[in-house]
Structure formats: C-alpha cells, structure tokens
Short mmCIF file of C-alpha atoms in Angstrom, two decimals:
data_model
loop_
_atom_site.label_atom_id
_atom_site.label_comp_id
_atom_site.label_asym_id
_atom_site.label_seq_id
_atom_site.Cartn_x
_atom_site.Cartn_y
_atom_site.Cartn_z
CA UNK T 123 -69.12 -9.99 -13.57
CA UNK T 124 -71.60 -8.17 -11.02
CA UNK T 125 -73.03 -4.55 -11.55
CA UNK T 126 -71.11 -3.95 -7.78
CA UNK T 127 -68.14 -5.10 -8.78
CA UNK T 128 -68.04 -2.93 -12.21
CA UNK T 129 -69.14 0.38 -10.08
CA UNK T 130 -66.18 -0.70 -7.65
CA UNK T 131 -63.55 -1.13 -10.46
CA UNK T 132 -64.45 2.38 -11.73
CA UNK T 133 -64.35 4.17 -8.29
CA UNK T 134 -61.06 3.09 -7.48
CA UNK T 135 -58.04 4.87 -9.32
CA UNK T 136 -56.01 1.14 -9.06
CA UNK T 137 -53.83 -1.05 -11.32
CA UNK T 138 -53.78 -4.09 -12.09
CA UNK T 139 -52.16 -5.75 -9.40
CA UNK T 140 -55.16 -4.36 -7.15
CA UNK T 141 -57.81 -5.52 -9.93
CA UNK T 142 -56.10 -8.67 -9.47
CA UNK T 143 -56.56 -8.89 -5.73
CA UNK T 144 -59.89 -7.79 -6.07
CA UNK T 145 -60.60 -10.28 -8.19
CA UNK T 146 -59.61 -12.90 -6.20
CA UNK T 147 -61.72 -11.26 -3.34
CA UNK T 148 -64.63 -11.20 -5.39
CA UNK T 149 -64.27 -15.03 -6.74
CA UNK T 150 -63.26 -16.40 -3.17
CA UNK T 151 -66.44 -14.32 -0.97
CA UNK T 152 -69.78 -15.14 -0.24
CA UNK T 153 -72.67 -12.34 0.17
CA UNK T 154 -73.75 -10.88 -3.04
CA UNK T 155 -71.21 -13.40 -5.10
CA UNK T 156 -68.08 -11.67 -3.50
CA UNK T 157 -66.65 -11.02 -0.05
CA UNK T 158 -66.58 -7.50 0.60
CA UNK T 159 -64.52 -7.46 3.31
CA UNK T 160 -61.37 -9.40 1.64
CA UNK T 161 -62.17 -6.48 -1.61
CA UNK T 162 -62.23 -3.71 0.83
CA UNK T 163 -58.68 -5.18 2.63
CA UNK T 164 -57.32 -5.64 -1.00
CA UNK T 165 -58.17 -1.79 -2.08
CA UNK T 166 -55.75 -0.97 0.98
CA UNK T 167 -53.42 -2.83 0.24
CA UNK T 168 -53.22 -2.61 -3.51
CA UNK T 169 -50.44 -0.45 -5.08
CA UNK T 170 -51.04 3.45 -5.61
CA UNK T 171 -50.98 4.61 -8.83
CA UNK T 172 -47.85 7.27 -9.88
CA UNK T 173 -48.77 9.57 -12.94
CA UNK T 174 -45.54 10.05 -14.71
CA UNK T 175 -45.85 12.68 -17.58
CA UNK T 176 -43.40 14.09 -20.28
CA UNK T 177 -43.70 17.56 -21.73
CA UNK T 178 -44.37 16.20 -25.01
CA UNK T 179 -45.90 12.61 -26.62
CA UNK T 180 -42.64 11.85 -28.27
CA UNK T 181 -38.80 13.19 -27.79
CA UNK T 182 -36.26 13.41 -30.38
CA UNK T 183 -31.70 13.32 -29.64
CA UNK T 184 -29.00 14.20 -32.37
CA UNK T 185 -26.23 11.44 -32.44
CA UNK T 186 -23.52 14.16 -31.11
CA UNK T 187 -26.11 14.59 -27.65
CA UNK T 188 -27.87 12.97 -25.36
CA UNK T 189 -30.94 13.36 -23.61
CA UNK T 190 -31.58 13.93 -19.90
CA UNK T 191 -35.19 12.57 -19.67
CA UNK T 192 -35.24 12.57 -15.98
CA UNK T 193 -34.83 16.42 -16.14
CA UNK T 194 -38.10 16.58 -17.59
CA UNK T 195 -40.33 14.16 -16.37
CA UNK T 196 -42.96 14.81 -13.55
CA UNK T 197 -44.04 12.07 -11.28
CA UNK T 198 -47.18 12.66 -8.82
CA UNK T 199 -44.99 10.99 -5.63
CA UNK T 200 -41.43 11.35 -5.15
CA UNK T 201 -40.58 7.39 -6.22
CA UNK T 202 -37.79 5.69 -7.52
CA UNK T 203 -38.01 4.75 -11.58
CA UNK T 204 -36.60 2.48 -13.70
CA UNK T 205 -35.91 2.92 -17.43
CA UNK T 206 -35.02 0.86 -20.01
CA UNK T 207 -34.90 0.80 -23.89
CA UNK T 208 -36.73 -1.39 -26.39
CA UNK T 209 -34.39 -1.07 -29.05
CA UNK T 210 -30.56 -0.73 -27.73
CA UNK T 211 -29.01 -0.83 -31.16
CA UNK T 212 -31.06 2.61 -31.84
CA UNK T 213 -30.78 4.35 -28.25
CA UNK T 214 -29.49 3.35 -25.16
CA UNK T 215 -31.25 4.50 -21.11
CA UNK T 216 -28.97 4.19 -18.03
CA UNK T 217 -30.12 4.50 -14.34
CA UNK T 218 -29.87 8.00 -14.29
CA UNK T 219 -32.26 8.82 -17.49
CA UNK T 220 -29.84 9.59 -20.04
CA UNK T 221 -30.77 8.44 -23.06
CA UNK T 222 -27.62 7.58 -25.03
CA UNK T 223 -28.21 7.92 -29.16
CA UNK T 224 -26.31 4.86 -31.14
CA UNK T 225 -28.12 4.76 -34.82
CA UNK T 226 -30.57 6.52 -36.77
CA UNK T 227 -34.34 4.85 -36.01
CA UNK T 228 -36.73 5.27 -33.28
CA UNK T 229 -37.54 3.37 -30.38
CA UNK T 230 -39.69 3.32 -27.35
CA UNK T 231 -37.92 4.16 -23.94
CA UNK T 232 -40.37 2.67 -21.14
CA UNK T 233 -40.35 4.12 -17.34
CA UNK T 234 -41.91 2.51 -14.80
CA UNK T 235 -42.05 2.78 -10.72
CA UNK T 236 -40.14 0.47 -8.88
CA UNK T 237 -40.42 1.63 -5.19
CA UNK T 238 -42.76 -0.86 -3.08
CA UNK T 239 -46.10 0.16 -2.73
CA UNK T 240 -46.37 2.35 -6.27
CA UNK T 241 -47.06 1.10 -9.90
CA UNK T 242 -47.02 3.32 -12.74
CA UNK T 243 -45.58 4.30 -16.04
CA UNK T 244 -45.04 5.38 -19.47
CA UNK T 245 -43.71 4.64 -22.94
CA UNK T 246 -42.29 7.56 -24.79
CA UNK T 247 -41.16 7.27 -28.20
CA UNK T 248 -37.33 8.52 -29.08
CA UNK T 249 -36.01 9.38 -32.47
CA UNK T 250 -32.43 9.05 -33.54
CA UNK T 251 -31.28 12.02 -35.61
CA UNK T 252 -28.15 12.44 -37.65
CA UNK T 253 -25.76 15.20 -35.02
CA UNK T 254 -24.75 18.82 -36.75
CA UNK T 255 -22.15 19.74 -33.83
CA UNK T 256 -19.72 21.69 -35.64
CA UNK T 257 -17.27 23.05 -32.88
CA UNK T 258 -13.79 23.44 -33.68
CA UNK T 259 -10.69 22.64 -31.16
CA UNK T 260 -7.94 24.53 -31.93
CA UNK T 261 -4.32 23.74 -30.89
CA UNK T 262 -1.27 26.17 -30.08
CA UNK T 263 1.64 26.13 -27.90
CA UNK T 264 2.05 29.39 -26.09
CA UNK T 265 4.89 30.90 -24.40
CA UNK T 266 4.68 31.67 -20.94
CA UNK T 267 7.01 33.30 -17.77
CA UNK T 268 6.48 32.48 -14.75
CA UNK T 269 8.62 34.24 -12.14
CA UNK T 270 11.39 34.85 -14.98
CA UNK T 271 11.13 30.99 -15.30
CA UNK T 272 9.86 30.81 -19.19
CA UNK T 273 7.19 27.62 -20.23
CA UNK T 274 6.34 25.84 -23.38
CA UNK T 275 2.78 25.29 -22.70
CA UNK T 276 1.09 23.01 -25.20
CA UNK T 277 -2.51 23.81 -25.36
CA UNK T 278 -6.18 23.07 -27.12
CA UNK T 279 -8.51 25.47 -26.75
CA UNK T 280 -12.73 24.07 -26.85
CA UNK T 281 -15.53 26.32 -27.41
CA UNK T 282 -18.41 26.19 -24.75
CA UNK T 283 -20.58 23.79 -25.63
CA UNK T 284 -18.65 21.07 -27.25
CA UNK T 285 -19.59 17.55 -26.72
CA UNK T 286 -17.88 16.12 -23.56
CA UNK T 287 -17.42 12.73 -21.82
CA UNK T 288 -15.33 10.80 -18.96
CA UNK T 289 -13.77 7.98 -21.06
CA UNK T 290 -12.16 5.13 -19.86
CA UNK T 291 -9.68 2.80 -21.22
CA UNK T 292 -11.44 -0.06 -22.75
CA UNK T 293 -14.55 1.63 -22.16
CA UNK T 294 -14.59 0.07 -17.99
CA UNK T 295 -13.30 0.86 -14.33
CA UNK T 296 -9.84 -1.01 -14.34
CA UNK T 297 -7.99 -1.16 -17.56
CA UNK T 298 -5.19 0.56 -19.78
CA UNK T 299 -4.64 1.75 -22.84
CA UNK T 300 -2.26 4.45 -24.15
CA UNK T 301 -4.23 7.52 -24.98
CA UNK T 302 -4.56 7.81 -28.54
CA UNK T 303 -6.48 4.49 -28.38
CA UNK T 304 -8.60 5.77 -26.35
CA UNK T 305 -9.26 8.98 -27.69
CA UNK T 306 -9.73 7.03 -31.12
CA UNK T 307 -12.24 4.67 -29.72
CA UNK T 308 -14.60 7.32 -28.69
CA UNK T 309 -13.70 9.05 -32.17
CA UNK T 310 -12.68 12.27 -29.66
CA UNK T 311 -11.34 15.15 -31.60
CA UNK T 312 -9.28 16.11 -28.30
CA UNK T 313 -8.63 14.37 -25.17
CA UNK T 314 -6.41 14.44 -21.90
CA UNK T 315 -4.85 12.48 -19.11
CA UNK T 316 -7.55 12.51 -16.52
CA UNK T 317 -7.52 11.24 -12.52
CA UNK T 318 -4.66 9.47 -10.69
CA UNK T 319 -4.89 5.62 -10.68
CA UNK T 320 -3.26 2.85 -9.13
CA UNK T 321 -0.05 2.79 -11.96
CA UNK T 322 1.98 0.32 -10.09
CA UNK T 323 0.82 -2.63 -9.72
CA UNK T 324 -2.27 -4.65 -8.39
CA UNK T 325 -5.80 -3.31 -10.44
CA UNK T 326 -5.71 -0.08 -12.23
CA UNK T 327 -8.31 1.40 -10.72
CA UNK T 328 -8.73 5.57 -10.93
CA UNK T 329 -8.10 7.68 -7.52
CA UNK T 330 -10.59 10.62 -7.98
CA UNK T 331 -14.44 10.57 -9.04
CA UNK T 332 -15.89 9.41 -12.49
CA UNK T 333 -19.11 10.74 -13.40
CA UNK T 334 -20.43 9.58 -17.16
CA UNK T 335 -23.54 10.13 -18.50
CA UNK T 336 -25.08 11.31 -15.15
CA UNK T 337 -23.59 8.03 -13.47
CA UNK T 338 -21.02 7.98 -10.90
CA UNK T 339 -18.68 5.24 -12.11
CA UNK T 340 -16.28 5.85 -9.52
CA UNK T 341 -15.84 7.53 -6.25
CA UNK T 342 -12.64 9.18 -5.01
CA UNK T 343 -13.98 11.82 -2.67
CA UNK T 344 -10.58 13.43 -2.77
CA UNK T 345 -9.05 16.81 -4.36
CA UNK T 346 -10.99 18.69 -6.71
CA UNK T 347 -13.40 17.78 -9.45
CA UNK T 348 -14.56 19.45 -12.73
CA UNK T 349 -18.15 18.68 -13.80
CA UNK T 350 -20.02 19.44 -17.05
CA UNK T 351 -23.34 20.42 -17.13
CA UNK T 352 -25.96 20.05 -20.04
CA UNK T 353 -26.63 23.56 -20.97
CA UNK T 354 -22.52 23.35 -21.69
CA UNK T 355 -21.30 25.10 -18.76
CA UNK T 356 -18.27 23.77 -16.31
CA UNK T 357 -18.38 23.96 -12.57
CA UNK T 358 -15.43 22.93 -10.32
CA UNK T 359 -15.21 22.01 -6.82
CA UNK T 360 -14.26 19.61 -3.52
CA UNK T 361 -16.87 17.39 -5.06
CA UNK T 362 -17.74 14.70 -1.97
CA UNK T 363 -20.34 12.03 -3.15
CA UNK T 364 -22.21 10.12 -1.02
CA UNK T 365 -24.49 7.24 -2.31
CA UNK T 366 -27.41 5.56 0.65
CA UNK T 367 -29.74 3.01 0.22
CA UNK T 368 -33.04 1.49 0.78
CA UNK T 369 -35.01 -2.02 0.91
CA UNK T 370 -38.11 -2.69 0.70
CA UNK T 371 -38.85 0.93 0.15
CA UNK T 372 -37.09 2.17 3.71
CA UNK T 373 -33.89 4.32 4.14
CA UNK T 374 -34.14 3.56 7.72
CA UNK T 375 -32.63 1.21 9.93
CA UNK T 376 -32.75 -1.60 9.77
CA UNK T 377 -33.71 -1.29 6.40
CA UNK T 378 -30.90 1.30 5.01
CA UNK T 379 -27.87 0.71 3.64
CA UNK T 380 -24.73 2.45 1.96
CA UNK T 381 -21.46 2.00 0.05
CA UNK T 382 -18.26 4.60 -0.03
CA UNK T 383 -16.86 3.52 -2.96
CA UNK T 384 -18.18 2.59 -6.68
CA UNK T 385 -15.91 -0.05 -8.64
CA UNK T 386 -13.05 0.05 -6.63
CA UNK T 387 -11.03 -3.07 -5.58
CA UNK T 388 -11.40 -3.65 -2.32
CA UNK T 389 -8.60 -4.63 0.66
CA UNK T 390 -9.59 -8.18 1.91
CA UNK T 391 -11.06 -8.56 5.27
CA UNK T 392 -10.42 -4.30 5.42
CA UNK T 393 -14.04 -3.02 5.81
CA UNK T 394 -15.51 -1.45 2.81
CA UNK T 395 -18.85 -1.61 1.33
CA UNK T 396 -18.56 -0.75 -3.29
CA UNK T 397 -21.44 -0.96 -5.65
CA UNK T 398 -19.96 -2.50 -8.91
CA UNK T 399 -21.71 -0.90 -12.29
CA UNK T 400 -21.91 -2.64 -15.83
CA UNK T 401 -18.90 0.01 -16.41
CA UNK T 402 -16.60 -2.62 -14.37
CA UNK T 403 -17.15 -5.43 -16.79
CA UNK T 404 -18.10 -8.59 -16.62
CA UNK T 405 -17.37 -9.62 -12.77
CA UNK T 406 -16.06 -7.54 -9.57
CA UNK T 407 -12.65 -9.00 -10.15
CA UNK T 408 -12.20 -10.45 -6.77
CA UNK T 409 -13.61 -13.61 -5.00
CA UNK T 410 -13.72 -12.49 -1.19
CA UNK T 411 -16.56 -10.43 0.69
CA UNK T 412 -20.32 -10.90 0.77
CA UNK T 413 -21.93 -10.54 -2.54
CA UNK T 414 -25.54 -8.66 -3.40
CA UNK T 415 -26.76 -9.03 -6.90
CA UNK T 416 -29.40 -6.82 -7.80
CA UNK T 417 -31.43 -6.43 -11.16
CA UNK T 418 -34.18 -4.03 -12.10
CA UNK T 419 -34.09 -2.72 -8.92
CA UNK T 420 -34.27 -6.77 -6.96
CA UNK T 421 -31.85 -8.82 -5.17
CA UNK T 422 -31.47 -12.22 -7.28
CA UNK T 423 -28.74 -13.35 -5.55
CA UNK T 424 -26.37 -13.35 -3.05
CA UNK T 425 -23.40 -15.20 -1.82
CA UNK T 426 -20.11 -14.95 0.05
CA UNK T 427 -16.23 -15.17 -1.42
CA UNK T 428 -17.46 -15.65 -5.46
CA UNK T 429 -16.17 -13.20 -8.15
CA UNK T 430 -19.90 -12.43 -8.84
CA UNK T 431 -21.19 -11.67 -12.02
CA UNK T 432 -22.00 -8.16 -12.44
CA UNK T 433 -25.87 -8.05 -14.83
CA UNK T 434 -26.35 -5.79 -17.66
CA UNK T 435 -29.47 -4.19 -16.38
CA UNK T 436 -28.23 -4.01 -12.41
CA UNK T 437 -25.20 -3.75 -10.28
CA UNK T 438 -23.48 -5.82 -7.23
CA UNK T 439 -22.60 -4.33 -4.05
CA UNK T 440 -19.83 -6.29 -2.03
CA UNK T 441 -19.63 -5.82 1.91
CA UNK T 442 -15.90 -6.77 3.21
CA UNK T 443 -14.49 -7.03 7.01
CA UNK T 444 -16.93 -5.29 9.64
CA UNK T 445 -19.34 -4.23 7.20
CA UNK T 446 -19.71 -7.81 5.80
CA UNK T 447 -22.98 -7.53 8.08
CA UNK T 448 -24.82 -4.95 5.69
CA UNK T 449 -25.39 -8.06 3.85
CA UNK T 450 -28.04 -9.53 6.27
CA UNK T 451 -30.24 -6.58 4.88
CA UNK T 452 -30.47 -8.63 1.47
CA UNK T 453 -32.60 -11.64 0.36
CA UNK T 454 -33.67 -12.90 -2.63
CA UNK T 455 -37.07 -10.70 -3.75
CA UNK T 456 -36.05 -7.69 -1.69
CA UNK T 457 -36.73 -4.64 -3.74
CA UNK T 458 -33.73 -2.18 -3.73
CA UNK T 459 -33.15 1.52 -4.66
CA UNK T 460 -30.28 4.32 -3.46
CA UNK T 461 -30.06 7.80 -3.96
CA UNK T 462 -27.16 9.87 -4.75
CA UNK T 463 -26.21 13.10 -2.85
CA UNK T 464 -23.15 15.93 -3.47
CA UNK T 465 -21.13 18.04 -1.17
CA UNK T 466 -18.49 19.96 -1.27
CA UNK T 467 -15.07 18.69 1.31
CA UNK T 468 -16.65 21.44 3.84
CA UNK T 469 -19.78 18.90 3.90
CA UNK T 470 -22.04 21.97 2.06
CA UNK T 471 -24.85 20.48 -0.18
CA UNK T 472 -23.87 21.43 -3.40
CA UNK T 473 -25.83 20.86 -6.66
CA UNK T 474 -24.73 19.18 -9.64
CA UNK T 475 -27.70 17.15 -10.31
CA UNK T 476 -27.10 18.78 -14.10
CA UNK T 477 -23.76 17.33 -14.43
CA UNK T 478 -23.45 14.98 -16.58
CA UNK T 479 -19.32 14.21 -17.10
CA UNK T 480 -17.09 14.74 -13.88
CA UNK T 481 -13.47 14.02 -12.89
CA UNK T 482 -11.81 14.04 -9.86
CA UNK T 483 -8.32 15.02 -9.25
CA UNK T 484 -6.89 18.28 -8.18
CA UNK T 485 -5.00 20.20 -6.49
CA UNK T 486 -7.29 23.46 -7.28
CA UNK T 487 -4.88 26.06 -9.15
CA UNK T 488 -7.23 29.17 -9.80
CA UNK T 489 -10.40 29.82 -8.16
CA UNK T 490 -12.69 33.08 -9.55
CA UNK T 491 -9.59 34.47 -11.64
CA UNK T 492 -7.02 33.64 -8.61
CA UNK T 493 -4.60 31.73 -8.01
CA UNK T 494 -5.86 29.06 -5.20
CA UNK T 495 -2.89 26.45 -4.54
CA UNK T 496 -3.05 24.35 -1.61
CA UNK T 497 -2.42 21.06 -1.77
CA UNK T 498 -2.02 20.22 1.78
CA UNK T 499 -5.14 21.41 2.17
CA UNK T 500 -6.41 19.16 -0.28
CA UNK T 501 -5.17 15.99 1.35
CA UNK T 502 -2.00 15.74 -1.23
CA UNK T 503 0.74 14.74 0.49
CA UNK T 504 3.43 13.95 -2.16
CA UNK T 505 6.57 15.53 -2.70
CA UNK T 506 5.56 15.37 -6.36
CA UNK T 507 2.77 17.21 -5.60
CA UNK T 508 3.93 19.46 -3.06
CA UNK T 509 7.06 20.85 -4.01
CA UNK T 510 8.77 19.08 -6.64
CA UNK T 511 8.55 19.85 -10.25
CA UNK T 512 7.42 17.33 -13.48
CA UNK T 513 5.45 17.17 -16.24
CA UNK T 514 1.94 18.37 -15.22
CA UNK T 515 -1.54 18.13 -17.11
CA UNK T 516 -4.81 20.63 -16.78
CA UNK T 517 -7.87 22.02 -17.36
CA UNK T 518 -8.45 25.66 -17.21
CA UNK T 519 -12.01 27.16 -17.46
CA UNK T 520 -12.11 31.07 -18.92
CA UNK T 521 -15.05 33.55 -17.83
CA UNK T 522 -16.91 32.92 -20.88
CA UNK T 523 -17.00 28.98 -20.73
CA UNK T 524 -14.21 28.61 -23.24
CA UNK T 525 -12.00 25.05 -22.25
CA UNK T 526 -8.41 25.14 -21.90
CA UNK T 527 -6.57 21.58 -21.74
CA UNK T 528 -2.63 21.91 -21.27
CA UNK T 529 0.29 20.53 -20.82
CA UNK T 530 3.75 21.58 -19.61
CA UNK T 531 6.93 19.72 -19.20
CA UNK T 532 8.03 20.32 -15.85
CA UNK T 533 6.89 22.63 -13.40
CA UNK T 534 6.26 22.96 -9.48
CA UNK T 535 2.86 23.24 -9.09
CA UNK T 536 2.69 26.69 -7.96
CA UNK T 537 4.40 27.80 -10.98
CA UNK T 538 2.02 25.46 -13.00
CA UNK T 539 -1.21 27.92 -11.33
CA UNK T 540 0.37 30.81 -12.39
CA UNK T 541 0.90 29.38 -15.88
CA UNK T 542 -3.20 28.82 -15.92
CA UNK T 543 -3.35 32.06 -14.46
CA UNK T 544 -1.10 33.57 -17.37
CA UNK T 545 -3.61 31.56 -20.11
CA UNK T 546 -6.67 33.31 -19.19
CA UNK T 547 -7.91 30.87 -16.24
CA UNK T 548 -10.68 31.38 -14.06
CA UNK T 549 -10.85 28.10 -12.84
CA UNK T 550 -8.47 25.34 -12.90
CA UNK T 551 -7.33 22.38 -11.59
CA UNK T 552 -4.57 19.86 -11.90
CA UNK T 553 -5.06 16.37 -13.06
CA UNK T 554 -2.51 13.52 -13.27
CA UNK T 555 0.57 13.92 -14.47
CA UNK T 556 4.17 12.60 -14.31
CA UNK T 557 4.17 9.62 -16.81
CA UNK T 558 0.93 9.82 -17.38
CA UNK T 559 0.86 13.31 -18.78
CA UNK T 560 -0.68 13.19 -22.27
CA UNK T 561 -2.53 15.31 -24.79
CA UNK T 562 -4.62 14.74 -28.46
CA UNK T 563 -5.73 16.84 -31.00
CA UNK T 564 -7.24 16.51 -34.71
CA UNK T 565 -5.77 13.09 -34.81
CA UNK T 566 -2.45 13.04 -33.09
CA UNK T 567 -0.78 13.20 -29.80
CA UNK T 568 0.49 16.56 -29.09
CA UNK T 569 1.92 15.77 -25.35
CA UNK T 570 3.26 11.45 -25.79
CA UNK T 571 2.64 9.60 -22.13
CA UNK T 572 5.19 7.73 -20.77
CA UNK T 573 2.62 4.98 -20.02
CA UNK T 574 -0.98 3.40 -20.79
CA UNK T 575 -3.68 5.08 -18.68
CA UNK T 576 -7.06 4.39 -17.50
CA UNK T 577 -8.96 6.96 -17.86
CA UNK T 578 -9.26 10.74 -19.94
CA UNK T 579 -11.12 13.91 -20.63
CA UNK T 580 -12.04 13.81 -24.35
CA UNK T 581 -14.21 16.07 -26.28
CA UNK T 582 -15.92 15.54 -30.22
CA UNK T 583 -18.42 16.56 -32.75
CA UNK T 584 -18.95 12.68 -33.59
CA UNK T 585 -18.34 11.26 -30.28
CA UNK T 586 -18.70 7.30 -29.67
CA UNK T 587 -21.16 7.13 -26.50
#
C-alpha cells in the first residue's frame, strides 16, 4: 500500500466501512495508483464515527437489581443504539439498556450505533453478583371508619427501596393465571391485582400502561399510572405515552412513522397502528393488517393478513384500516428506530425517563396528602366505578416512600380514598378490582380473586427477572 494512502488512513477519524470504500477507490483509480477523486467522494460519504464511553472499564449488578446502562453512557451525537448480550444465560440487555442479571458469571454487553450515517461502539464487561436485598413486607389488617361506615382493610406495607416489577401472567401481553402463580413464578414476596383487562371474552389483553424494565409493554393512555424509579422512589400521574418513528434515519415525512398502541389486539379493518414486543410471545395473534418485521433495528420482512412471527431481538408493527398505508414506508433493508416520549392527560411533558416499572389504572384517590377523586374526569364511566360499591384494590404511597398495597371488600370509591387517606396516603390510586381483586404475602394469598388475571404489582428480595 502507498505512502499517500497510509498518511490518508491516519488523517481521517473513519471506520471501517469508509476504509473499505477507500479501498476500493484506491484499487479501482488511476494517477498515483489510486483515484483521488472516487477516495475523496468516499471520505464524504463514509460513516461518522460516535464515541460511546462508560464511566468505568467494567460494571458489576447484584441478582436482586438491575442495571440502567443507558443512564450512564455518553455518546458524542445524539444516535440511536443497540445492545445486546454475549452470554444470556449470565445477563440479559433489552432495548432500553437494562441489563437484566440471571446467574452468577460475567459477560460482555456490546453497544453499537444503529442510526444511518454513524458507526461506533463498545464492549463493556458485566459481572453477576449474588443479591443481599434484605427488605421485609409486613402484613396487617387495619380497622378503618369511613363516614361512620367501619372497613376491614387488608394491607402489606414495603419499605422504600424494595425490588419492584410489572409482572404478567405467563410472563407475556395476553394471558391468565390466578395470582399466586404468578406471584410464585417471579418468586415475589408480595404482589397485587394490577390494570383492567379485557375479562370477558376475546384476548386478555390489559387496559392501562405496562412499563417493565424501562420498556413499555403496553399502552393504555387512560386513568392514572404509578411508576418506579431506580433510586426507589414512586411517582404517580395521567401518564400519556406516545411512541414516533423513523426510517432511514428521518422522523419526517415521508419518512416518519408512529403506533398508539403496544401489544394490543387490534379491531379488523378499524384503523390502528401496534408495535408487538418479544413480551407478546411468539406471534401477534391475529392474521389481518399489514405486517413490518424488524430486527436489530432493520425491516426483514413484511407482508399483509399473516399472524407474523414476532423475533427475539426485534418487534412487528401491524398497520390496520386507514393506516394500513404507514406500511408503504417499509422495505426490506430499511433501517428503523422510534423514540419514546411522556405526558401527563393535560399534554405537559413530564419525565419519567428513570422509571423503570409502571402501571396504568386509576381513578387517582389522594394527591399530595388529599383526597383527589374524580373519575369522570378520568374518562371512567362505569357505574362500578362511579358510584357503586365492590371489592376494590390499591396502592398508596406515604411521604417517606413507604408502599402501601390494600384491599377492601366493598366500598364506593370515594369511601375507598378516604380509607387511603385514613392509612397514611399521600398518593394513591385505584387499580382493578371486582373479581379480580387479589392480594399475596410471605407465601399466601391474603385477598383470594374471583378469577385468573393478567397482569400484577409484585415486589421481592429474590425476584425472577
């Protein structure tokens, strides 16, 4: 190789996919033993580098955590990443850049740019370590009166701080299972009922958001949520998610794109446009719609009316009735990313980038240490909800952090705020109930549901990711 073409290698900061092109240039020119022209034109056109750094050479998790690499990392352009893991049974990596602890060992968690036009990475080592989460639920049933109406409240009380997750029956969007098995197959130390779903018939899909491990599995856009965060706090609000996307490195038209819900069944011929995650299973379910399958950030296929396949490392968004034509935007080879934004139901920017675990359900009962009940307000427009009484399910947040999940057997839901109020609430919210009203602790079920359910709030020392 040339003297010239040495000197030009080290004066451009380029990768190898621009080494390669000027390579080519060099092999395929003329003056001097390379065409300078074509090597200037490939410099252009060649990828620009990303630095991507981590605080430290190597990161270490506890089995009873998980660790939010993204938080950390620093990139030198605002790109999209991709992660992945190159031992699974040791540590897992979603999309979001939680690393999820399985075993004991170490392995290598590789990030890399996958936005057109960039190139760039790293490999970071990750060890496994045995957890030490000692945090101790405690379970009571208090006594409360409520406008001279008196309450058998069953309650568990969680420290700050104590491991957390979204689980869902059979660990995917769209199944059942009665909520000791569940709470068992997550090894949970306490769990509750958590969103609405569809409980009569047709796919049981949840109603409200589902945010696990920094993922949104689900999106409701209804009611109120309650979100954990990593330092261990608990937020709650009108959560409102909105997901866009890009191709080919665009979030402009005619290159953007969008869904409104996340591993939901869809009406046929209704319009809708739903992203379907590894958390739905195997397939979408369904055999109607056009069909984009995308993996590692790159449409590999797409088709019309097929119950597609949903891939391990990737996700398939479905476009039904008018918004079948969002479809057009996809071939084979087109490189794909979205973004995930958060407001509140007043359309406010809100940030829970740090949340980790959400779920959606509501009505609000206590906002900042008072009561806040309006359902109508809300969007609830049940008699159930409204006015009637029944067995009700919640989750109170106290001043200092402290977790309150509850259970009463019949209640209006007024009277069911005031009950929060009466526990030391300074945030709460209802979640399903009726039927589905359960509650576990240290290894039994302290409120029985009348029913399976999809989906719960569990908490552990030795949770199963």
């Amino acid at each position: 190789m040339s003297k010239a073409w040495n000197q030009l290698l080290k004066k451009t900061a380029i990768g190898t996919t621009a080494a390669a092109l000027l390579l080519s240039a060099a092999l395929t020119g003329t003056e001097g033993g390379w065409n300078r022209e074509a090597a200037a034109a490939a410099a252009v056109t060649a990828d620009k580098q990303v630095a991507i750094t981590y605080p430290a050479a190597s990161a270490s998790v506890t089995l009873d955590k998980r660790l939010p690499l993204k938080k950390q990392l620093k990139l030198s352009d605002d790109v999209s990443v991709r992660y992945e893991s190159g031992n699974n049974a040791v540590a897992r990596v979603n999309s979001s850049g939680v690393v999820i602890p399985v075993a004991p060992g170490t392995t290598n968690i590789r990030i890399y740019v996958i936005s057109p036009g960039y190139s760039g990475g790293l490999t970071l080592p990750v060890t496994v370590k045995a957890g030490s989460a000692s945090y101790k639920a405690v379970t009571a049933v208090k006594k409360v009166s409520v406008g001279g109406k008196a309450f058998s409240v069953q309650t568990v009380t969680i420290p700050k701080g104590m491991p957390v997750t979204a689980a869902l029956a059979g660990r995917r969007v769209g199944a059942l299972q009665q909520l000791q098995e569940i709470a068992q197959s997550y090894r949970a130390d306490a769990a509750i009922n958590g969103t609405y779903f569809e409980a009569y018939g047709g796919v049981p899909d949840p109603y409200g958001t589902v945010i696990t491990d920094g993922i949104v599995e689900h999106i409701g856009n209804t009611g109120t949520s309650v979100g954990f965060k990593w330092d261990g706090s608990a937020v709650m609000d009108t959560l409102r998610v909105k997901v866009t996307g890009a191709t080919d490195g665009s979030y402009k038209f005619p290159n953007n794109w969008y869904v409104y819900f996340v591993n939901r069944t869809p009406t046929q011929g209704i319009a809708s446009a739903v992203m379907f995650t590894p958390k739905r299973g195997s397939k979408v379910g369904f055999s109607y719609g056009k069909a984009v399958t995308v993996r590692k950030g790159i449409v590999t296929k797409t088709g019309s009316n097929q119950n597609a396949d949903i891939p391990s490392d990737g996700y398939v968004l479905v476009f039904n009735g008018s918004e079948a034509k969002l479809a057009d935007r996809f071939k084979v080879g087109t490189k794909v990313e979205y973004k995930v934004s958060y407001t509140n139901a007043a359309g406010q920017e809100i940030d829970w980038s740090d949340v980790h675990t959400a779920l959606g359900a509501g009505p609000r009962l206590v906002k900042d240490g008072k009561l806040a009940v309006d359902p109508a307000k809300e969007g609830f427009s049940s008699p159930k909800i409204l006015t009637d009484g029944g067995a009700r399910s919640g989750i109170a947040i106290k001043k200092d952090g402290t977790v309150i999940l509850a259970t009463v057997p019949g209640a209006t839901i007024k009277q069911w705020g005031n009950i929060m109020l009466s526990l030391g609430a300074y945030q709460a919210m209802n979640l399903d109930g009726g039927a589905s009203s359960g509650l576990y602790a240290a290894g039994k079920i302290v409120t029985n549901p009348g029913r399976q359910i999809s989906n719960s709030l569990l908490f552990g020392n030795k949770i199963k990711w």
